mmCIF file of C-alpha atoms in Angstrom:
data_model
loop_
_atom_site.group_PDB
_atom_site.id
_atom_site.type_symbol
_atom_site.label_atom_id
_atom_site.label_comp_id
_atom_site.label_asym_id
_atom_site.label_seq_id
_atom_site.Cartn_x
_atom_site.Cartn_y
_atom_site.Cartn_z
ATOM 1 C CA MET A 1 -13.805 24.862 5.617
ATOM 2 C CA THR A 2 -17.658 24.523 5.730
ATOM 3 C CA ASP A 3 -19.662 21.457 5.275
ATOM 4 C CA THR A 4 -16.955 19.517 3.572
ATOM 5 C CA HIS A 5 -18.254 16.335 5.290
ATOM 6 C CA THR A 6 -21.894 17.004 5.273
ATOM 7 C CA LYS A 7 -24.331 16.193 2.432
ATOM 8 C CA PRO A 8 -27.280 17.985 1.052
ATOM 9 C CA ALA A 9 -30.459 16.814 2.877
ATOM 10 C CA SER A 10 -31.982 15.387 -0.384
ATOM 11 C CA SER A 11 -29.232 12.702 -0.555
ATOM 12 C CA GLN A 12 -29.622 11.743 3.129
ATOM 13 C CA GLY A 13 -33.055 10.495 2.504
ATOM 14 C CA THR A 14 -34.680 12.742 4.814
ATOM 15 C CA GLN A 15 -36.991 14.000 1.878
ATOM 16 C CA GLY A 16 -38.114 12.186 -1.208
ATOM 17 C CA PRO A 17 -36.364 9.022 -2.620
ATOM 18 C CA PHE A 18 -32.634 8.391 -2.259
ATOM 19 C CA GLU A 19 -30.575 10.541 -4.609
ATOM 20 C CA PRO A 20 -26.868 9.456 -4.558
ATOM 21 C CA THR A 21 -23.983 11.811 -4.404
ATOM 22 C CA LEU A 22 -21.067 10.848 -6.748
ATOM 23 C CA VAL A 23 -17.755 12.444 -7.200
ATOM 24 C CA ALA A 24 -15.950 12.252 -10.565
ATOM 25 C CA PHE A 25 -12.140 12.702 -10.753
ATOM 26 C CA VAL A 26 -11.501 13.404 -14.387
ATOM 27 C CA CYS A 27 -8.490 14.484 -16.424
ATOM 28 C CA ASN A 28 -8.231 17.897 -17.995
ATOM 29 C CA TRP A 29 -7.513 16.845 -21.573
ATOM 30 C CA CYS A 30 -9.943 14.134 -22.318
ATOM 31 C CA THR A 31 -12.754 13.302 -19.990
ATOM 32 C CA TYR A 32 -13.269 16.934 -18.948
ATOM 33 C CA ALA A 33 -13.339 17.835 -22.575
ATOM 34 C CA GLY A 34 -15.756 14.945 -23.205
ATOM 35 C CA ALA A 35 -18.076 16.309 -20.468
ATOM 36 C CA ASP A 36 -17.761 19.822 -21.875
ATOM 37 C CA LEU A 37 -18.891 18.409 -25.378
ATOM 38 C CA ALA A 38 -21.816 16.613 -23.630
ATOM 39 C CA GLY A 39 -22.748 19.962 -22.297
ATOM 40 C CA THR A 40 -22.368 21.944 -25.476
ATOM 41 C CA SER A 41 -24.257 19.170 -27.349
ATOM 42 C CA ARG A 42 -27.118 19.808 -24.920
ATOM 43 C CA LEU A 43 -26.934 16.057 -23.747
ATOM 44 C CA LYS A 44 -28.799 15.524 -20.576
ATOM 45 C CA TYR A 45 -27.395 13.232 -17.850
ATOM 46 C CA ALA A 46 -27.970 12.670 -14.194
ATOM 47 C CA ALA A 47 -27.206 15.738 -12.070
ATOM 48 C CA ASN A 48 -25.761 13.604 -9.203
ATOM 49 C CA ILE A 49 -22.316 13.936 -10.304
ATOM 50 C CA ARG A 50 -19.717 16.416 -8.949
ATOM 51 C CA ILE A 51 -16.820 16.756 -11.246
ATOM 52 C CA ILE A 52 -13.382 17.600 -10.063
ATOM 53 C CA LYS A 53 -10.954 18.386 -12.817
ATOM 54 C CA LEU A 54 -7.277 17.364 -12.545
ATOM 55 C CA PRO A 55 -4.423 17.756 -14.844
ATOM 56 C CA CYS A 56 -4.077 14.028 -15.635
ATOM 57 C CA THR A 57 -5.105 10.819 -14.291
ATOM 58 C CA GLY A 58 -1.673 10.380 -13.058
ATOM 59 C CA ARG A 59 -2.466 12.997 -10.572
ATOM 60 C CA ILE A 60 -5.549 11.214 -9.384
ATOM 61 C CA ASP A 61 -3.916 9.930 -6.081
ATOM 62 C CA PRO A 62 -5.885 7.018 -4.496
ATOM 63 C CA LEU A 63 -6.022 9.233 -1.439
ATOM 64 C CA LEU A 64 -8.446 11.640 -3.156
ATOM 65 C CA VAL A 65 -10.799 8.738 -3.994
ATOM 66 C CA LEU A 66 -10.553 7.741 -0.138
ATOM 67 C CA LYS A 67 -11.142 11.417 0.824
ATOM 68 C CA ALA A 68 -14.365 11.536 -1.493
ATOM 69 C CA PHE A 69 -15.657 8.480 0.357
ATOM 70 C CA GLU A 70 -14.679 10.045 3.747
ATOM 71 C CA SER A 71 -16.698 13.118 2.940
ATOM 72 C CA GLY A 72 -19.793 11.104 2.112
ATOM 73 C CA ALA A 73 -19.704 10.227 -1.401
ATOM 74 C CA ASP A 74 -22.029 7.253 -2.261
ATOM 75 C CA GLY A 75 -19.948 6.530 -5.370
ATOM 76 C CA VAL A 76 -16.813 7.658 -7.244
ATOM 77 C CA LEU A 77 -16.050 7.717 -10.948
ATOM 78 C CA VAL A 78 -12.422 8.111 -12.155
ATOM 79 C CA SER A 79 -11.962 8.754 -15.822
ATOM 80 C CA GLY A 80 -9.223 9.947 -18.307
ATOM 81 C CA CYS A 81 -7.671 9.503 -21.681
ATOM 82 C CA HIS A 82 -7.687 6.292 -23.449
ATOM 83 C CA PRO A 83 -4.300 4.372 -23.342
ATOM 84 C CA GLY A 84 -1.916 5.889 -25.714
ATOM 85 C CA ASP A 85 -3.911 9.319 -25.724
ATOM 86 C CA CYS A 86 -2.427 10.715 -22.681
ATOM 87 C CA HIS A 87 -1.491 14.427 -22.996
ATOM 88 C CA TYR A 88 1.744 13.577 -20.808
ATOM 89 C CA THR A 89 2.347 10.432 -22.735
ATOM 90 C CA SER A 90 2.158 7.811 -19.991
ATOM 91 C CA GLY A 91 0.055 9.456 -17.059
ATOM 92 C CA ASN A 92 -2.833 7.075 -17.562
ATOM 93 C CA PHE A 93 -0.665 4.044 -17.914
ATOM 94 C CA HIS A 94 0.860 4.859 -14.456
ATOM 95 C CA ALA A 95 -2.628 5.404 -13.059
ATOM 96 C CA ARG A 96 -4.178 2.334 -14.529
ATOM 97 C CA ARG A 97 -1.450 0.116 -12.605
ATOM 98 C CA ARG A 98 -2.199 1.873 -9.320
ATOM 99 C CA TRP A 99 -5.892 1.622 -9.891
ATOM 100 C CA ALA A 100 -5.605 -2.216 -10.691
ATOM 101 C CA ILE A 101 -4.438 -2.820 -7.210
ATOM 102 C CA PHE A 102 -6.325 0.158 -5.387
ATOM 103 C CA HIS A 103 -9.778 -0.976 -6.588
ATOM 104 C CA ARG A 104 -9.081 -4.551 -5.300
ATOM 105 C CA LEU A 105 -7.958 -3.216 -1.972
ATOM 106 C CA LEU A 106 -11.019 -1.182 -1.623
ATOM 107 C CA GLU A 107 -13.164 -4.240 -2.734
ATOM 108 C CA LEU A 108 -11.672 -6.132 0.251
ATOM 109 C CA THR A 109 -12.799 -3.244 2.516
ATOM 110 C CA GLY A 110 -16.404 -3.242 1.185
ATOM 111 C CA ILE A 111 -16.212 -0.371 -1.197
ATOM 112 C CA ASP A 112 -16.906 -2.631 -4.230
ATOM 113 C CA SER A 113 -17.297 -2.141 -8.087
ATOM 114 C CA SER A 114 -20.845 -0.965 -7.771
ATOM 115 C CA ARG A 115 -19.531 2.242 -6.052
ATOM 116 C CA LEU A 116 -16.039 2.715 -7.638
ATOM 117 C CA HIS A 117 -16.072 3.092 -11.295
ATOM 118 C CA PHE A 118 -13.290 3.609 -13.808
ATOM 119 C CA SER A 119 -13.398 4.535 -17.434
ATOM 120 C CA TRP A 120 -11.619 5.986 -20.504
ATOM 121 C CA VAL A 121 -13.471 8.768 -22.183
ATOM 122 C CA SER A 122 -11.929 10.900 -24.972
ATOM 123 C CA ALA A 123 -12.698 14.593 -25.780
ATOM 124 C CA ALA A 124 -14.859 13.244 -28.817
ATOM 125 C CA GLU A 125 -17.100 10.934 -26.645
ATOM 126 C CA GLY A 126 -19.644 13.408 -25.072
ATOM 127 C CA GLN A 127 -22.380 10.737 -25.791
ATOM 128 C CA LYS A 128 -20.276 8.204 -23.941
ATOM 129 C CA PHE A 129 -19.701 10.491 -21.009
ATOM 130 C CA ALA A 130 -23.549 11.208 -20.691
ATOM 131 C CA ASP A 131 -24.380 7.458 -20.879
ATOM 132 C CA LEU A 132 -21.535 6.469 -18.618
ATOM 133 C CA VAL A 133 -22.743 8.982 -15.912
ATOM 134 C CA ASN A 134 -26.307 7.643 -16.213
ATOM 135 C CA ASP A 135 -25.196 4.185 -15.880
ATOM 136 C CA VAL A 136 -22.959 4.747 -12.980
ATOM 137 C CA VAL A 137 -25.555 6.884 -11.142
ATOM 138 C CA ALA A 138 -28.061 4.014 -11.726
ATOM 139 C CA LYS A 139 -25.608 1.444 -10.306
ATOM 140 C CA VAL A 140 -24.796 3.597 -7.268
ATOM 141 C CA ARG A 141 -28.694 4.190 -6.799
ATOM 142 C CA GLN A 142 -29.315 0.517 -6.947
ATOM 143 C CA ALA A 143 -26.272 -0.096 -4.255
ATOM 144 C CA GLY A 144 -28.354 2.261 -2.067
ATOM 145 C CA PRO A 145 -27.179 4.909 0.622
ATOM 146 C CA PHE A 146 -23.703 4.336 1.732
ATOM 147 C CA ASP A 147 -23.513 6.497 4.745
ATOM 148 C CA ALA A 148 -24.621 3.876 7.283
ATOM 149 C CA VAL A 149 -22.033 1.211 6.138
ATOM 150 C CA ASN A 150 -19.208 3.335 4.664
ATOM 151 C CA PRO A 151 -15.993 2.383 6.435
ATOM 152 C CA ALA A 152 -14.278 5.468 5.328
ATOM 153 C CA ARG A 153 -16.977 7.907 6.365
ATOM 154 C CA ARG A 154 -16.132 10.810 8.652
ATOM 155 C CA ARG A 155 -18.472 10.706 11.580
ATOM 156 C CA SER A 156 -17.000 13.136 14.089
ATOM 157 C CA MET B 1 29.283 -25.380 14.689
ATOM 158 C CA SER B 2 25.718 -24.249 15.659
ATOM 159 C CA LEU B 3 23.873 -21.513 13.556
ATOM 160 C CA ILE B 4 24.656 -18.758 16.098
ATOM 161 C CA GLU B 5 28.224 -19.601 16.495
ATOM 162 C CA ALA B 6 28.768 -19.547 12.881
ATOM 163 C CA ILE B 7 27.211 -16.118 12.650
ATOM 164 C CA ARG B 8 29.263 -14.807 15.644
ATOM 165 C CA ALA B 9 32.436 -16.154 13.961
ATOM 166 C CA ASP B 10 31.730 -14.542 10.587
ATOM 167 C CA GLY B 11 30.645 -11.180 12.222
ATOM 168 C CA ALA B 12 33.847 -11.085 14.208
ATOM 169 C CA LYS B 13 35.905 -11.980 11.081
ATOM 170 C CA LEU B 14 34.191 -9.193 8.922
ATOM 171 C CA LEU B 15 34.860 -6.616 11.612
ATOM 172 C CA GLN B 16 38.492 -7.733 12.292
ATOM 173 C CA GLU B 17 39.320 -7.582 8.570
ATOM 174 C CA GLY B 18 37.581 -4.281 8.167
ATOM 175 C CA GLU B 19 35.236 -5.649 5.607
ATOM 176 C CA VAL B 20 32.379 -4.086 7.329
ATOM 177 C CA LYS B 21 32.245 -1.375 10.249
ATOM 178 C CA MET B 22 29.125 -2.616 11.904
ATOM 179 C CA VAL B 23 27.324 -5.878 12.434
ATOM 180 C CA LEU B 24 23.546 -5.648 12.812
ATOM 181 C CA GLY B 25 21.887 -8.699 14.627
ATOM 182 C CA TYR B 26 19.679 -9.564 17.368
ATOM 183 C CA ARG B 27 20.373 -9.599 21.179
ATOM 184 C CA SER B 28 18.365 -10.989 24.134
ATOM 185 C CA ARG B 29 16.829 -9.106 26.748
ATOM 186 C CA TYR B 30 14.627 -11.090 29.028
ATOM 187 C CA ASP B 31 12.166 -12.863 26.770
ATOM 188 C CA ARG B 32 12.525 -10.203 24.143
ATOM 189 C CA ARG B 33 14.820 -9.969 21.209
ATOM 190 C CA LEU B 34 16.027 -6.618 20.397
ATOM 191 C CA PRO B 35 18.346 -5.319 17.546
ATOM 192 C CA LEU B 36 22.029 -5.242 18.309
ATOM 193 C CA LEU B 37 24.544 -2.812 16.538
ATOM 194 C CA ILE B 38 28.152 -4.146 16.879
ATOM 195 C CA THR B 39 31.328 -2.437 15.998
ATOM 196 C CA GLN B 40 33.974 -4.305 17.867
ATOM 197 C CA ALA B 41 34.786 -8.010 17.090
ATOM 198 C CA ASP B 42 34.874 -8.960 20.890
ATOM 199 C CA GLN B 43 31.127 -7.932 21.326
ATOM 200 C CA VAL B 44 29.846 -10.789 18.938
ATOM 201 C CA SER B 45 29.017 -13.182 21.911
ATOM 202 C CA ALA B 46 25.903 -10.946 22.579
ATOM 203 C CA LEU B 47 24.437 -12.058 19.197
ATOM 204 C CA VAL B 48 21.493 -14.387 19.485
ATOM 205 C CA TYR B 49 19.184 -15.868 16.977
ATOM 206 C CA ASP B 50 15.877 -17.824 17.313
ATOM 207 C CA ASP B 51 12.270 -17.910 16.368
ATOM 208 C CA ASP B 52 11.422 -14.874 18.490
ATOM 209 C CA CYS B 53 13.556 -12.605 16.329
ATOM 210 C CA TRP B 54 10.655 -11.100 14.407
ATOM 211 C CA GLN B 55 12.043 -7.608 13.644
ATOM 212 C CA ASN B 56 13.099 -7.273 10.112
ATOM 213 C CA LEU B 57 16.724 -5.628 10.526
ATOM 214 C CA PRO B 58 16.859 -3.834 7.202
ATOM 215 C CA THR B 59 14.429 -1.302 9.014
ATOM 216 C CA TYR B 60 17.511 -0.043 10.878
ATOM 217 C CA LEU B 61 19.378 0.874 7.637
ATOM 218 C CA ARG B 62 17.762 4.210 7.760
ATOM 219 C CA LYS B 63 19.147 5.135 11.071
ATOM 220 C CA GLY B 64 21.888 7.648 11.224
ATOM 221 C CA GLU B 65 24.178 5.509 13.399
ATOM 222 C CA VAL B 66 23.788 2.714 10.988
ATOM 223 C CA ARG B 67 24.296 4.916 7.848
ATOM 224 C CA SER B 68 27.349 6.307 9.240
ATOM 225 C CA ALA B 69 28.843 3.051 9.766
ATOM 226 C CA MET B 70 28.430 1.601 6.367
ATOM 227 C CA PRO B 71 29.275 -0.942 5.027
ATOM 228 C CA VAL B 72 27.428 -3.161 7.514
ATOM 229 C CA ALA B 73 26.786 -6.852 7.767
ATOM 230 C CA ILE B 74 23.153 -7.626 8.471
ATOM 231 C CA VAL B 75 21.421 -10.762 9.805
ATOM 232 C CA CYS B 76 18.576 -11.578 7.364
ATOM 233 C CA ARG B 77 15.957 -14.150 6.635
ATOM 234 C CA PRO B 78 14.617 -14.432 3.016
ATOM 235 C CA GLU B 79 12.011 -11.718 3.741
ATOM 236 C CA GLY B 80 14.868 -9.428 5.019
ATOM 237 C CA ILE B 81 16.916 -10.162 1.789
ATOM 238 C CA ARG B 82 13.868 -9.188 -0.327
ATOM 239 C CA SER B 83 13.509 -6.204 1.672
ATOM 240 C CA LEU B 84 17.160 -5.229 0.993
ATOM 241 C CA LEU B 85 16.640 -5.849 -2.744
ATOM 242 C CA VAL B 86 13.674 -3.374 -2.619
ATOM 243 C CA LEU B 87 15.745 -0.750 -0.854
ATOM 244 C CA ALA B 88 18.618 -1.205 -3.306
ATOM 245 C CA SER B 89 16.317 -1.049 -6.371
ATOM 246 C CA GLU B 90 14.807 2.143 -4.799
ATOM 247 C CA ALA B 91 18.226 3.709 -4.434
ATOM 248 C CA GLN B 92 18.010 3.824 -0.650
ATOM 249 C CA ILE B 93 21.186 1.675 -0.088
ATOM 250 C CA ALA B 94 24.142 1.118 -2.140
ATOM 251 C CA ALA B 95 24.481 -2.518 -3.165
ATOM 252 C CA ASP B 96 28.006 -2.690 -2.015
ATOM 253 C CA ALA B 97 27.258 -1.048 1.435
ATOM 254 C CA VAL B 98 25.763 -4.391 2.753
ATOM 255 C CA ARG B 99 26.722 -7.928 3.435
ATOM 256 C CA VAL B 100 24.141 -10.389 4.285
ATOM 257 C CA LEU B 101 24.498 -13.008 7.043
ATOM 258 C CA ALA B 102 21.802 -15.090 5.413
ATOM 259 C CA ILE B 103 19.466 -17.468 7.372
ATOM 260 C CA VAL B 104 17.087 -19.744 5.521
ATOM 261 C CA GLY B 105 14.831 -21.659 7.896
ATOM 262 C CA ASN B 106 17.216 -22.968 10.499
ATOM 263 C CA GLU B 107 20.070 -22.945 8.273
ATOM 264 C CA TYR B 108 22.909 -20.524 8.123
ATOM 265 C CA ARG B 109 23.979 -19.760 4.473
ATOM 266 C CA GLY B 110 27.129 -17.698 5.135
ATOM 267 C CA VAL B 111 28.168 -14.232 4.226
ATOM 268 C CA LEU B 112 26.611 -13.043 0.920
ATOM 269 C CA ASP B 113 27.043 -9.890 -1.111
ATOM 270 C CA LEU B 114 23.639 -8.552 -2.462
ATOM 271 C CA ALA B 115 23.985 -10.098 -5.707
ATOM 272 C CA ALA B 116 24.617 -13.507 -4.281
ATOM 273 C CA ALA B 117 21.735 -13.049 -1.855
ATOM 274 C CA ALA B 118 19.454 -12.231 -4.831
ATOM 275 C CA ALA B 119 20.564 -15.398 -6.557
ATOM 276 C CA LEU B 120 19.963 -17.387 -3.267
ATOM 277 C CA ILE B 121 16.284 -16.149 -2.938
ATOM 278 C CA LYS B 122 15.681 -16.677 -6.718
ATOM 279 C CA ASP B 123 15.643 -20.314 -6.046
ATOM 280 C CA LEU B 124 13.379 -19.979 -2.987
ATOM 281 C CA PRO B 125 9.429 -19.675 -3.432
ATOM 282 C CA PRO B 126 8.056 -16.383 -2.075
ATOM 283 C CA ALA B 127 7.233 -16.427 1.601
ATOM 284 C CA PRO B 128 4.015 -18.386 2.116
ATOM 285 C CA VAL B 129 1.061 -16.568 3.475
ATOM 286 C CA ALA B 130 0.146 -17.658 6.952
ATOM 287 C CA PRO B 131 -2.640 -20.334 6.635
ATOM 288 C CA ASP B 132 -5.006 -18.277 9.085
ATOM 289 C CA VAL B 133 -4.513 -15.139 7.090
ATOM 290 C CA ALA B 134 -5.081 -16.850 3.749
ATOM 291 C CA ALA B 135 -8.258 -18.470 5.054
ATOM 292 C CA LYS B 136 -9.582 -15.220 6.622
ATOM 293 C CA LEU B 137 -8.979 -13.425 3.148
ATOM 294 C CA ASP B 138 -11.153 -16.091 1.389
ATOM 295 C CA GLU B 139 -13.771 -15.908 4.033
ATOM 296 C CA LEU B 140 -13.833 -12.038 3.550
ATOM 297 C CA ALA B 141 -13.847 -12.251 -0.164
ATOM 298 C CA ALA B 142 -16.967 -14.431 0.080
ATOM 299 C CA MET B 143 -18.851 -12.019 2.316
ATOM 300 C CA PRO B 144 -21.240 -9.297 1.091
ATOM 301 C CA ALA B 145 -19.621 -6.034 0.626
ATOM 302 C CA ASN B 146 -21.422 -4.361 3.556
ATOM 303 C CA ASP B 147 -20.323 -7.113 5.903
ATOM 304 C CA ARG B 148 -16.678 -6.581 4.598
ATOM 305 C CA ALA B 149 -17.018 -2.835 5.416
ATOM 306 C CA ALA B 150 -18.292 -3.592 8.859
ATOM 307 C CA PHE B 151 -15.516 -6.054 9.490
ATOM 308 C CA TRP B 152 -12.744 -3.356 8.544
ATOM 309 C CA ARG B 153 -14.717 -0.636 10.517
ATOM 310 C CA ASP B 154 -14.376 -2.794 13.657
ATOM 311 C CA ALA B 155 -11.023 -4.079 12.976
ATOM 312 C CA LEU B 156 -9.374 -0.752 12.443
ATOM 313 C CA ALA B 157 -11.296 1.150 15.096
ATOM 314 C CA PRO B 158 -8.749 0.398 17.973
ATOM 315 C CA CYS B 159 -5.915 1.974 16.152
ATOM 316 C CA THR B 160 -4.246 4.647 18.162
ATOM 317 C CA ARG B 161 -2.197 6.021 15.312
ATOM 318 C CA CYS B 162 1.155 5.286 17.022
ATOM 319 C CA TYR B 163 2.645 4.539 13.731
ATOM 320 C CA ALA B 164 4.643 1.548 15.046
ATOM 321 C CA CYS B 165 3.578 -0.138 11.848
ATOM 322 C CA ARG B 166 5.522 2.451 9.812
ATOM 323 C CA ALA B 167 8.507 2.578 12.122
ATOM 324 C CA SER B 168 8.861 -1.192 11.975
ATOM 325 C CA CYS B 169 8.696 -1.601 8.302
ATOM 326 C CA PRO B 170 11.766 -1.575 6.187
ATOM 327 C CA VAL B 171 10.336 0.021 3.085
ATOM 328 C CA CYS B 172 8.344 2.703 4.917
ATOM 329 C CA TYR B 173 11.260 5.180 4.775
ATOM 330 C CA CYS B 174 9.878 8.435 3.616
ATOM 331 C CA GLN B 175 11.206 11.424 5.598
ATOM 332 C CA ASN B 176 7.919 13.154 4.997
ATOM 333 C CA CYS B 177 5.191 10.699 5.305
ATOM 334 C CA VAL B 178 1.930 11.481 3.535
ATOM 335 C CA VAL B 179 -0.016 11.093 6.752
ATOM 336 C CA GLU B 180 2.104 14.066 8.185
ATOM 337 C CA ARG B 181 1.479 16.417 5.374
ATOM 338 C CA ASN B 182 -0.990 19.013 6.206
ATOM 339 C CA THR B 183 -1.148 21.482 3.273
ATOM 340 C CA PRO B 184 -3.678 20.090 2.473
ATOM 341 C CA GLN B 185 -4.129 17.408 4.943
ATOM 342 C CA ILE B 186 -5.606 14.332 3.143
ATOM 343 C CA VAL B 187 -5.348 11.752 5.952
ATOM 344 C CA SER B 188 -6.906 12.907 9.346
ATOM 345 C CA THR B 189 -4.421 12.259 12.184
ATOM 346 C CA THR B 190 -7.149 11.881 14.845
ATOM 347 C CA ALA B 191 -7.484 8.422 16.114
ATOM 348 C CA ALA B 192 -11.000 8.351 14.762
ATOM 349 C CA PRO B 193 -12.503 5.607 12.559
ATOM 350 C CA HIS B 194 -12.272 7.764 9.271
ATOM 351 C CA GLY B 195 -8.710 8.754 9.953
ATOM 352 C CA ASN B 196 -7.707 5.112 10.998
ATOM 353 C CA PHE B 197 -9.175 3.680 7.887
ATOM 354 C CA ALA B 198 -7.550 6.167 5.420
ATOM 355 C CA TRP B 199 -4.306 5.633 7.199
ATOM 356 C CA ASN B 200 -4.194 1.938 7.290
ATOM 357 C CA ILE B 201 -5.374 1.692 3.734
ATOM 358 C CA VAL B 202 -2.845 4.018 2.451
ATOM 359 C CA ARG B 203 -0.110 2.454 4.433
ATOM 360 C CA ALA B 204 -0.953 -0.977 2.988
ATOM 361 C CA PHE B 205 -1.443 0.463 -0.617
ATOM 362 C CA HIS B 206 1.983 2.103 -0.483
ATOM 363 C CA GLN B 207 3.525 -1.243 0.010
ATOM 364 C CA ALA B 208 2.066 -2.685 -3.218
ATOM 365 C CA GLY B 209 4.897 -4.499 -4.879
ATOM 366 C CA ARG B 210 7.257 -3.590 -2.103
ATOM 367 C CA CYS B 211 5.818 -5.624 0.897
ATOM 368 C CA THR B 212 7.829 -8.665 1.668
ATOM 369 C CA LEU B 213 5.249 -10.182 4.081
ATOM 370 C CA CYS B 214 7.925 -9.979 6.961
ATOM 371 C CA GLY B 215 5.140 -9.455 9.286
ATOM 372 C CA ALA B 216 7.073 -6.785 11.332
ATOM 373 C CA CYS B 217 4.139 -4.161 11.084
ATOM 374 C CA GLN B 218 1.526 -6.595 12.720
ATOM 375 C CA ALA B 219 3.962 -7.808 15.399
ATOM 376 C CA ALA B 220 4.881 -4.201 16.304
ATOM 377 C CA CYS B 221 1.210 -3.307 16.500
ATOM 378 C CA PRO B 222 0.321 -2.721 20.319
ATOM 379 C CA GLN B 223 -3.424 -2.962 19.215
ATOM 380 C CA ASN B 224 -2.867 -6.259 17.191
ATOM 381 C CA LEU B 225 -4.655 -4.851 14.178
ATOM 382 C CA PRO B 226 -4.930 -7.479 11.407
ATOM 383 C CA LEU B 227 -2.433 -5.678 8.976
ATOM 384 C CA MET B 228 -1.307 -8.730 7.402
ATOM 385 C CA LEU B 229 -4.683 -9.226 5.998
ATOM 386 C CA LEU B 230 -4.219 -6.083 4.018
ATOM 387 C CA ASN B 231 -0.530 -6.715 3.075
ATOM 388 C CA ALA B 232 -1.270 -10.306 2.085
ATOM 389 C CA TRP B 233 -4.399 -9.349 -0.116
ATOM 390 C CA ILE B 234 -2.253 -6.886 -1.928
ATOM 391 C CA GLU B 235 0.555 -9.253 -2.409
ATOM 392 C CA ARG B 236 -1.851 -11.746 -3.792
ATOM 393 C CA GLN B 237 -3.284 -9.288 -6.278
ATOM 394 C CA VAL B 238 0.159 -8.198 -7.365
ATOM 395 C CA ARG B 239 1.353 -11.776 -7.870
ATOM 396 C CA GLU B 240 -1.745 -13.067 -9.503
ATOM 397 C CA GLU B 241 -2.427 -10.281 -11.733
ATOM 398 C CA PHE B 242 0.834 -8.988 -12.460
ATOM 399 C CA ALA B 243 3.266 -12.157 -11.871
ATOM 400 C CA PHE B 244 5.236 -9.625 -9.710
ATOM 401 C CA VAL B 245 6.886 -10.632 -6.443
ATOM 402 C CA SER B 246 8.520 -7.918 -4.246
ATOM 403 C CA GLY B 247 12.293 -7.681 -4.018
ATOM 404 C CA SER B 248 12.902 -10.704 -6.304
ATOM 405 C CA GLY B 249 16.107 -9.213 -7.767
ATOM 406 C CA LEU B 250 18.608 -6.510 -7.777
ATOM 407 C CA ASN B 251 17.570 -3.218 -9.749
ATOM 408 C CA GLU B 252 14.070 -4.632 -10.553
ATOM 409 C CA PRO B 253 11.890 -1.804 -11.831
ATOM 410 C CA PRO B 254 9.369 -0.753 -9.032
ATOM 411 C CA PHE B 255 5.925 -2.168 -9.418
ATOM 412 C CA ILE B 256 4.237 0.997 -8.826
ATOM 413 C CA GLY B 257 6.096 3.472 -11.034
ATOM 414 C CA SER B 258 6.594 1.199 -13.916
ATOM 415 C CA TRP B 259 3.757 0.173 -16.403
ATOM 416 C CA SER B 260 3.166 -2.022 -19.243
ATOM 417 C CA PRO B 261 0.778 -1.411 -22.284
ATOM 418 C CA ASN B 262 -0.791 -4.895 -21.488
ATOM 419 C CA ASP B 263 -1.698 -4.069 -17.978
ATOM 420 C CA ASP B 264 -5.070 -5.352 -16.769
ATOM 421 C CA ASP B 265 -7.817 -3.080 -17.727
ATOM 422 C CA LYS B 266 -10.801 -5.435 -17.462
ATOM 423 C CA PHE B 267 -12.178 -3.038 -14.743
ATOM 424 C CA ILE B 268 -12.190 -0.015 -16.828
ATOM 425 C CA ARG B 269 -14.874 0.991 -19.155
#
């Protein structure tokens, strides 16, 4: 494995203004398709986001979110199907209950709602996805670089 | 008859009558209280009980020497009874394989089966969070996020990853703990800040809706990490947002693993 815990120089503030790095964990059936629609509709959105596609939000283990912060993400977006739309019937309901506790736990440890975002984006909501990414990136940019204070960050 | 005499008498009776094959209680060794596994009625005089008995004995139900001696009678406080109910609802123990020698406060409540023990704690309020823990949580919640992050970085840095917290916890029973999985390895096993953070957060998170605030993990921690802050914080969220209290009945659906269409989604856009 190379450079899994280093970041591009541009996001470390060594050159130019701070550009946040975000990781998005999205489900295959709704949000990824929504992102795809944003792309095929030629919608422009902030390029700070790295999308990781998983089968379902039910598969988005909170550990993956921790891992993203450990690897130096300034923010994380988790997104999937609207309630009732899950391809596997109830994956997003299971996920929602886990997130409800997990985001409050991370809030206690200093990773608050300016850095950890959750949303429902359907396959038809290309515009919502583009707007969402722009908004999330703006919020994380406002929160500033996370490396120096990130309690989960790998430093060795 | 004093509390411990009553426990000894009931333990001896259960063993003599063949109701149980083992009694699980506490013994004294110098200033320490250790678990005691008794299989003969004439050994009950070694049983003790006092405020230093901090271990939560249902933890020992996963040990082979105990599992092979079911049914067992087990000395439990209300937190221990809640732990038993969590274990039973997660199919880790058979409800008819345990008898509870129930202690509430300084009072012995006799030999109960699990259903009777569940009825007993139904009338009791959930274990109160220690005032210093509650005060620290309020203090943390009022801090700026970066200060909270700094607090946890420092607080978890001394962790040596001995996993005494896991070993002492009655509901941390996975044979293959997530921290030991290495294909892929998600939690670093090195005693470095990032791995310490991931481990302690994940350990606490996996107890959501299961932790009974017995305090064994923090008491077992050789580095005195403030683990009860994490546990009590999660317990508070689970109770306030979902009106769920860990181990409040027999065969309750698990908190994580069940869901409702009305669950909180204020935080989701």
